[in-house]
Amino acid sequence: MEILLIFISAIFVNNVVLSQFLGVCPFLGVSKKVGTAVGMTAAVTFVMAIATLVTYLLQYYVLVPLHIEFLQTVSFILVIASLVQMVEIIIKKISPSLYQALGIFLPLITTNCVVLGVAIQVVSNEYDFGAGAHMLGLGHSLLFAIATAIGYGLALILFAGIREQLELSNVPKAFKGVPIALLTAGIMALAFMGFSGLV
């Protein structure tokens, strides 16, 4: 039951973009086409899962035992930047078209506060049940990270679909482009607020 609550809460109730307003820059930038949004979702999910795994282990097996928790943010940023470089190299080899479509937004995952925010939330939420049970906590932490990435992807893909439809619609001239996108994002945030009583 607890696993289901973590999953539903991370995707719908505490959606990282629409409730916590993390990662808004890529959310607005990559959401012009559904295909690009799907690719960005896959890249963010991969980076977020690996970053959560590495930062969790770094926190509990290096920083805490050495009593250097004050280096948490700096070390997490270094880990995330390294992982993004690795993902960029892999995507460039495997799918050059996706690499071209993502363009500048792939390096932006490095500074995407969603990835860093989730890594810090995992440590502060402490999905850990007792001393010596870090692996159980690690499992819940990975579930939280993947669910958060799914929530991010869901919002991004829905937003991209709406923006594609808006391109075909007769939008007043004053609202074309970014203004209608911001209004749409606000309405989506209101819709996701409806899930707040769920968990």
GROMACS .gro file of C-alpha atoms in nm:
model
  199
    1MET     CA    1   0.000   0.000   0.000
    2GLU     CA    2   0.284   0.237   0.086
    3ILE     CA    3   0.444   0.175  -0.254
    4LEU     CA    4   0.116   0.265  -0.428
    5LEU     CA    5   0.088   0.583  -0.220
    6ILE     CA    6   0.444   0.688  -0.311
    7PHE     CA    7   0.369   0.620  -0.678
    8ILE     CA    8   0.035   0.807  -0.695
    9SER     CA    9   0.164   1.093  -0.483
   10ALA     CA   10   0.475   1.150  -0.697
   11ILE     CA   11   0.287   1.133  -1.028
   12PHE     CA   12  -0.037   1.317  -0.957
   13VAL     CA   13  -0.057   1.486  -0.617
   14ASN     CA   14   0.293   1.633  -0.592
   15ASN     CA   15   0.368   1.656  -0.963
   16VAL     CA   16   0.716   1.798  -0.983
   17VAL     CA   17   0.633   2.051  -1.257
   18LEU     CA   18   0.273   2.143  -1.193
   19SER     CA   19   0.274   2.140  -0.811
   20GLN     CA   20   0.636   2.208  -0.714
   21PHE     CA   21   0.728   2.416  -1.024
   22LEU     CA   22   1.064   2.244  -1.077
   23GLY     CA   23   1.194   2.204  -1.432
   24VAL     CA   24   0.973   2.470  -1.589
   25CYS     CA   25   1.238   2.580  -1.844
   26PRO     CA   26   1.260   2.242  -2.024
   27PHE     CA   27   0.884   2.199  -1.970
   28LEU     CA   28   0.817   2.509  -2.180
   29GLY     CA   29   1.109   2.462  -2.418
   30VAL     CA   30   1.075   2.096  -2.522
   31SER     CA   31   0.697   2.079  -2.532
   32LYS     CA   32   0.640   2.201  -2.888
   33LYS     CA   33   0.627   1.848  -3.033
   34VAL     CA   34   0.509   1.524  -2.870
   35GLY     CA   35   0.801   1.324  -3.015
   36THR     CA   36   1.057   1.556  -2.859
   37ALA     CA   37   0.864   1.550  -2.529
   38VAL     CA   38   0.873   1.168  -2.526
   39GLY     CA   39   1.248   1.170  -2.592
   40MET     CA   40   1.308   1.425  -2.316
   41THR     CA   41   1.094   1.219  -2.080
   42ALA     CA   42   1.301   0.908  -2.151
   43ALA     CA   43   1.628   1.097  -2.100
   44VAL     CA   44   1.509   1.260  -1.775
   45THR     CA   45   1.374   0.928  -1.643
   46PHE     CA   46   1.702   0.752  -1.710
   47VAL     CA   47   1.913   1.031  -1.561
   48MET     CA   48   1.682   1.069  -1.261
   49ALA     CA   49   1.685   0.697  -1.176
   50ILE     CA   50   2.063   0.665  -1.209
   51ALA     CA   51   2.123   0.997  -1.028
   52THR     CA   52   1.899   0.890  -0.740
   53LEU     CA   53   2.081   0.559  -0.709
   54VAL     CA   54   2.427   0.718  -0.713
   55THR     CA   55   2.342   1.017  -0.490
   56TYR     CA   56   2.163   0.795  -0.237
   57LEU     CA   57   2.467   0.569  -0.208
   58LEU     CA   58   2.697   0.873  -0.198
   59GLN     CA   59   2.493   1.031   0.081
   60TYR     CA   60   2.465   0.728   0.308
   61TYR     CA   61   2.798   0.557   0.241
   62VAL     CA   62   3.034   0.853   0.191
   63LEU     CA   63   2.897   1.187   0.312
   64VAL     CA   64   2.721   1.073   0.631
   65PRO     CA   65   2.997   0.838   0.759
   66LEU     CA   66   3.261   1.108   0.697
   67HIS     CA   67   3.034   1.378   0.849
   68ILE     CA   68   3.064   1.596   0.539
   69GLU     CA   69   2.693   1.632   0.464
   70PHE     CA   70   2.753   2.001   0.389
   71LEU     CA   71   2.903   1.890   0.055
   72GLN     CA   72   2.574   1.730  -0.047
   73THR     CA   73   2.460   1.985  -0.305
   74VAL     CA   74   2.800   2.025  -0.470
   75SER     CA   75   2.861   1.651  -0.490
   76PHE     CA   76   2.509   1.585  -0.621
   77ILE     CA   77   2.555   1.847  -0.895
   78LEU     CA   78   2.886   1.688  -1.000
   79VAL     CA   79   2.725   1.342  -1.016
   80ILE     CA   80   2.429   1.469  -1.220
   81ALA     CA   81   2.652   1.662  -1.462
   82SER     CA   82   2.864   1.350  -1.520
   83LEU     CA   83   2.556   1.134  -1.579
   84VAL     CA   84   2.409   1.382  -1.827
   85GLN     CA   85   2.732   1.380  -2.026
   86MET     CA   86   2.715   1.001  -2.034
   87VAL     CA   87   2.350   1.005  -2.149
   88GLU     CA   88   2.433   1.264  -2.416
   89ILE     CA   89   2.709   1.040  -2.556
   90ILE     CA   90   2.480   0.733  -2.553
   91ILE     CA   91   2.188   0.913  -2.725
   92LYS     CA   92   2.424   1.059  -2.986
   93LYS     CA   93   2.546   0.705  -3.071
   94ILE     CA   94   2.209   0.524  -3.052
   95SER     CA   95   1.967   0.782  -3.193
   96PRO     CA   96   2.121   1.079  -3.379
   97SER     CA   97   1.774   1.201  -3.480
   98LEU     CA   98   1.661   1.220  -3.115
   99TYR     CA   99   1.991   1.390  -3.031
  100GLN     CA  100   1.924   1.651  -3.302
  101ALA     CA  101   1.563   1.694  -3.189
  102LEU     CA  102   1.660   1.753  -2.827
  103GLY     CA  103   1.934   1.995  -2.931
  104ILE     CA  104   2.024   2.237  -2.654
  105PHE     CA  105   1.776   2.084  -2.410
  106LEU     CA  106   1.981   1.770  -2.350
  107PRO     CA  107   2.264   1.962  -2.182
  108LEU     CA  108   1.992   2.152  -1.992
  109ILE     CA  109   1.920   1.831  -1.799
  110THR     CA  110   2.245   1.913  -1.617
  111THR     CA  111   2.088   2.228  -1.480
  112ASN     CA  112   1.735   2.086  -1.470
  113CYS     CA  113   1.634   2.136  -1.111
  114VAL     CA  114   1.399   1.836  -1.135
  115VAL     CA  115   1.691   1.592  -1.121
  116LEU     CA  116   1.871   1.772  -0.837
  117GLY     CA  117   1.542   1.839  -0.657
  118VAL     CA  118   1.446   1.471  -0.661
  119ALA     CA  119   1.793   1.365  -0.542
  120ILE     CA  120   1.768   1.605  -0.247
  121GLN     CA  121   1.404   1.512  -0.175
  122VAL     CA  122   1.496   1.143  -0.160
  123VAL     CA  123   1.760   1.212   0.102
  124SER     CA  124   1.537   1.449   0.300
  125ASN     CA  125   1.232   1.219   0.280
  126GLU     CA  126   1.450   0.934   0.401
  127TYR     CA  127   1.267   0.639   0.254
  128ASP     CA  128   1.468   0.430   0.496
  129PHE     CA  129   1.320   0.199   0.754
  130GLY     CA  130   1.568   0.155   1.036
  131ALA     CA  131   1.943   0.144   1.066
  132GLY     CA  132   2.110  -0.092   0.824
  133ALA     CA  133   1.805  -0.103   0.597
  134HIS     CA  134   1.942   0.135   0.336
  135MET     CA  135   1.866  -0.109   0.054
  136LEU     CA  136   1.496  -0.110   0.141
  137GLY     CA  137   1.514   0.268   0.154
  138LEU     CA  138   1.701   0.265  -0.175
  139GLY     CA  139   1.419   0.067  -0.336
  140HIS     CA  140   1.158   0.317  -0.218
  141SER     CA  141   1.383   0.603  -0.325
  142LEU     CA  142   1.421   0.461  -0.676
  143LEU     CA  143   1.045   0.410  -0.696
  144PHE     CA  144   0.992   0.771  -0.590
  145ALA     CA  145   1.242   0.895  -0.851
  146ILE     CA  146   1.089   0.687  -1.131
  147ALA     CA  147   0.735   0.789  -1.033
  148THR     CA  148   0.842   1.154  -1.025
  149ALA     CA  149   0.998   1.115  -1.371
  150ILE     CA  150   0.676   0.954  -1.496
  151GLY     CA  151   0.478   1.246  -1.352
  152TYR     CA  152   0.716   1.490  -1.520
  153GLY     CA  153   0.683   1.301  -1.847
  154LEU     CA  154   0.304   1.283  -1.821
  155ALA     CA  155   0.278   1.658  -1.773
  156LEU     CA  156   0.532   1.723  -2.051
  157ILE     CA  157   0.363   1.494  -2.305
  158LEU     CA  158   0.012   1.621  -2.226
  159PHE     CA  159   0.136   1.978  -2.254
  160ALA     CA  160   0.309   1.902  -2.586
  161GLY     CA  161  -0.011   1.748  -2.724
  162ILE     CA  162  -0.211   2.052  -2.620
  163ARG     CA  163   0.046   2.288  -2.774
  164GLU     CA  164   0.039   2.093  -3.102
  165GLN     CA  165  -0.340   2.130  -3.106
  166LEU     CA  166  -0.311   2.501  -3.025
  167GLU     CA  167  -0.091   2.549  -3.333
  168LEU     CA  168  -0.386   2.431  -3.544
  169SER     CA  169  -0.642   2.635  -3.351
  170ASN     CA  170  -0.753   2.991  -3.411
  171VAL     CA  171  -0.582   3.157  -3.113
  172PRO     CA  172  -0.612   3.538  -3.080
  173LYS     CA  173  -0.298   3.712  -3.205
  174ALA     CA  174  -0.211   3.854  -2.861
  175PHE     CA  175  -0.208   3.503  -2.709
  176LYS     CA  176  -0.009   3.320  -2.978
  177GLY     CA  177   0.310   3.147  -2.868
  178VAL     CA  178   0.430   3.179  -2.509
  179PRO     CA  179   0.123   3.356  -2.358
  180ILE     CA  180  -0.117   3.074  -2.451
  181ALA     CA  181   0.143   2.818  -2.340
  182LEU     CA  182   0.165   2.979  -1.996
  183LEU     CA  183  -0.214   2.996  -1.967
  184THR     CA  184  -0.236   2.629  -2.064
  185ALA     CA  185   0.029   2.534  -1.808
  186GLY     CA  186  -0.166   2.722  -1.541
  187ILE     CA  187  -0.489   2.542  -1.628
  188MET     CA  188  -0.304   2.208  -1.622
  189ALA     CA  189  -0.166   2.294  -1.276
  190LEU     CA  190  -0.522   2.367  -1.158
  191ALA     CA  191  -0.637   2.032  -1.301
  192PHE     CA  192  -0.359   1.845  -1.118
  193MET     CA  193  -0.455   2.025  -0.796
  194GLY     CA  194  -0.776   1.822  -0.812
  195PHE     CA  195  -0.569   1.516  -0.714
  196SER     CA  196  -0.456   1.681  -0.388
  197GLY     CA  197  -0.719   1.505  -0.173
  198LEU     CA  198  -0.635   1.166  -0.323
  199VAL     CA  199  -0.346   1.081  -0.092
   0.00000   0.00000   0.00000
